[in-house]
């Protein structure tokens, strides 16, 4: 079975016709560590599902690499602003684990699938609602939290993050120094 199809079936009842059409359209890719899927200034045209591996989004501020988010296996990833509004991205999408496997469809392919198969339109809505809730939940109190509380919140969402991701990426995502992260982890 296909991991993206399995993921979608957790949310909706998918017709065999829609499943077959998706299997025809979707692209499977395997990336190496440090491959960039998207660069700043380019428009993100695909919605990716991570079947194996880990990916991060990041940007540069004053020459410093700042991680926005780290996405584990079984996650959907894109540059949401760029993908939905079809505008140039303000972030990079980078693979951080060797042999990362993704499945993807373009924005236009999804739009055609939504028109043809209403159950997929429902999946798209549920997916966006879930993403919005995750972002809202994570950032709602984030700015008022201590470094330790930020780390514990991240572990609540992604318990294995420090086993998979570079600690420098984790620290920058939390807005703390790597030294502070090391001290928190040591306690």
Coordinates of C-alpha atoms in Angstrom, one line a residue:
X1 CA 0.0 0.0 0.0
X2 CA 1.1 3.6 -0.5
X3 CA 1.9 5.6 2.7
X4 CA 0.2 8.8 1.5
X5 CA -3.0 6.9 0.6
X6 CA -2.9 5.2 4.0
X7 CA -2.5 8.6 5.7
X8 CA -5.4 10.1 3.8
X9 CA -7.6 7.1 4.7
X10 CA -7.1 8.0 8.4
X11 CA -9.2 11.1 7.7
X12 CA -11.7 10.1 5.1
X13 CA -13.3 7.2 3.2
X14 CA -11.4 7.3 -0.1
X15 CA -13.1 5.9 -3.2
X16 CA -11.1 3.3 -5.3
X17 CA -11.4 5.7 -8.2
X18 CA -9.9 8.6 -6.3
X19 CA -7.1 6.3 -4.9
X20 CA -6.2 5.1 -8.4
X21 CA -6.1 8.6 -9.8
X22 CA -3.9 9.7 -7.0
X23 CA -1.5 6.8 -7.6
X24 CA -1.2 7.8 -11.2
X25 CA -0.5 11.5 -10.4
X26 CA 1.7 11.3 -7.3
X27 CA 5.4 11.6 -7.6
X28 CA 7.7 9.5 -5.4
X29 CA 11.2 10.9 -4.6
X30 CA 14.1 9.9 -2.4
X31 CA 16.4 12.7 -1.2
X32 CA 19.8 12.8 0.4
X33 CA 20.7 14.6 3.6
X34 CA 21.1 18.4 3.0
X35 CA 19.1 18.3 -0.3
X36 CA 17.0 21.5 -0.7
X37 CA 13.4 20.8 -1.9
X38 CA 12.7 24.6 -2.0
X39 CA 14.8 27.7 -2.0
X40 CA 13.8 31.3 -1.0
X41 CA 12.4 33.2 -4.0
X42 CA 11.0 30.1 -5.8
X43 CA 7.3 29.2 -5.7
X44 CA 6.5 26.0 -3.9
X45 CA 4.3 24.0 -6.3
X46 CA 4.0 20.7 -4.4
X47 CA 2.5 19.4 -1.2
X48 CA 4.8 16.7 0.2
X49 CA 4.1 13.7 2.4
X50 CA 7.1 12.4 4.3
X51 CA 7.0 8.6 4.1
X52 CA 10.5 8.1 5.6
X53 CA 13.0 10.6 7.0
X54 CA 12.9 14.1 8.4
X55 CA 12.7 17.6 6.8
X56 CA 13.0 21.1 8.2
X57 CA 12.0 24.6 7.1
X58 CA 14.4 27.4 7.7
X59 CA 15.4 30.9 6.7
X60 CA 18.4 33.2 7.2
X61 CA 18.2 36.3 9.4
X62 CA 21.3 38.5 9.6
X63 CA 23.3 35.6 8.1
X64 CA 22.1 33.2 10.8
X65 CA 20.3 29.9 9.9
X66 CA 17.0 29.9 11.8
X67 CA 14.9 26.7 11.8
X68 CA 11.1 27.3 11.6
X69 CA 10.0 23.7 12.1
X70 CA 11.2 20.1 11.9
X71 CA 8.8 17.6 10.2
X72 CA 9.1 13.9 11.1
X73 CA 7.8 10.9 9.1
X74 CA 4.1 10.8 8.4
X75 CA 3.9 14.6 8.1
X76 CA 2.6 16.8 5.4
X77 CA 4.9 19.7 4.5
X78 CA 5.0 22.6 2.1
X79 CA 5.8 26.3 2.3
X80 CA 2.1 27.0 3.0
X81 CA 2.2 30.7 2.1
X82 CA 4.0 30.1 -1.2
X83 CA 2.0 26.9 -2.0
X84 CA -1.5 28.3 -1.3
X85 CA -1.0 31.9 -2.6
X86 CA 1.4 30.8 -5.4
X87 CA 4.0 33.4 -4.4
X88 CA 7.7 33.1 -4.0
X89 CA 8.8 31.4 -0.8
X90 CA 10.5 33.2 2.1
X91 CA 11.9 30.0 3.5
X92 CA 13.9 27.0 2.5
X93 CA 12.8 23.3 2.8
X94 CA 15.8 21.0 3.5
X95 CA 16.1 17.3 4.0
X96 CA 18.0 16.5 7.3
X97 CA 18.0 12.7 7.2
X98 CA 19.6 10.5 4.5
X99 CA 17.3 8.6 2.2
X100 CA 14.2 10.6 3.0
X101 CA 11.3 9.4 0.9
X102 CA 8.4 11.7 -0.1
X103 CA 5.3 11.5 -2.1
X104 CA 3.9 14.7 -3.6
X105 CA 1.3 16.2 -5.9
X106 CA 1.2 19.7 -7.3
X107 CA -1.2 22.4 -6.3
X108 CA -3.0 22.1 -9.7
X109 CA -3.3 18.3 -9.4
X110 CA -4.9 18.7 -5.9
X111 CA -7.3 21.3 -7.3
X112 CA -8.4 18.9 -10.1
X113 CA -8.7 16.0 -7.6
X114 CA -10.9 18.2 -5.3
X115 CA -13.2 19.0 -8.3
X116 CA -13.4 15.4 -9.3
X117 CA -13.6 13.7 -5.9
X118 CA -15.4 15.7 -3.1
X119 CA -14.0 13.4 -0.4
X120 CA -10.5 14.7 -1.2
X121 CA -11.7 18.3 -0.8
X122 CA -12.9 17.3 2.7
X123 CA -9.4 15.8 3.3
X124 CA -7.8 19.1 2.2
X125 CA -10.0 21.1 4.6
X126 CA -9.4 18.7 7.5
X127 CA -5.6 18.8 6.8
X128 CA -5.6 22.6 6.8
X129 CA -7.6 22.7 10.0
X130 CA -5.2 20.3 11.7
X131 CA -2.2 22.4 10.6
X132 CA -3.8 25.6 11.8
X133 CA -4.6 24.0 15.2
X134 CA -1.1 22.7 15.6
X135 CA 0.5 26.0 14.8
X136 CA -2.0 27.9 17.1
X137 CA -1.4 25.4 19.9
X138 CA 2.3 25.5 19.6
X139 CA 2.7 29.3 19.3
X140 CA -0.1 30.5 21.5
X141 CA 1.9 30.6 24.7
X142 CA 5.3 30.1 23.1
X143 CA 6.5 33.7 23.5
X144 CA 5.8 33.6 27.2
X145 CA 7.5 30.3 28.0
X146 CA 10.9 29.7 29.5
X147 CA 13.5 27.8 27.4
X148 CA 12.7 24.6 29.4
X149 CA 9.0 24.9 28.8
X150 CA 9.6 25.5 25.0
X151 CA 11.7 22.3 24.9
X152 CA 9.1 20.3 26.8
X153 CA 6.3 21.6 24.5
X154 CA 8.4 20.6 21.4
X155 CA 8.9 17.1 22.9
X156 CA 5.2 16.8 23.4
X157 CA 4.7 17.3 19.7
X158 CA 7.8 15.5 18.5
X159 CA 9.3 13.2 21.2
X160 CA 12.2 11.9 19.1
X161 CA 13.3 15.2 17.7
X162 CA 16.7 15.2 19.4
X163 CA 17.4 11.7 18.1
X164 CA 16.8 12.7 14.5
X165 CA 17.5 16.4 14.1
X166 CA 20.7 18.4 14.6
X167 CA 20.7 20.1 18.1
X168 CA 21.6 23.4 16.5
X169 CA 18.4 23.2 14.4
X170 CA 16.3 22.3 17.4
X171 CA 17.8 25.2 19.4
X172 CA 17.2 27.7 16.7
X173 CA 13.7 26.5 16.2
X174 CA 13.1 27.2 19.9
X175 CA 14.8 30.5 19.8
X176 CA 17.4 29.5 22.4
X177 CA 21.2 28.9 22.2
X178 CA 22.6 25.4 21.7
X179 CA 24.3 25.8 25.1
X180 CA 21.0 26.5 26.8
X181 CA 19.5 23.5 25.1
X182 CA 22.4 21.3 26.2
X183 CA 21.9 22.4 29.8
X184 CA 18.2 21.7 29.7
X185 CA 18.7 18.3 28.2
X186 CA 21.4 17.6 30.9
X187 CA 18.9 18.1 33.8

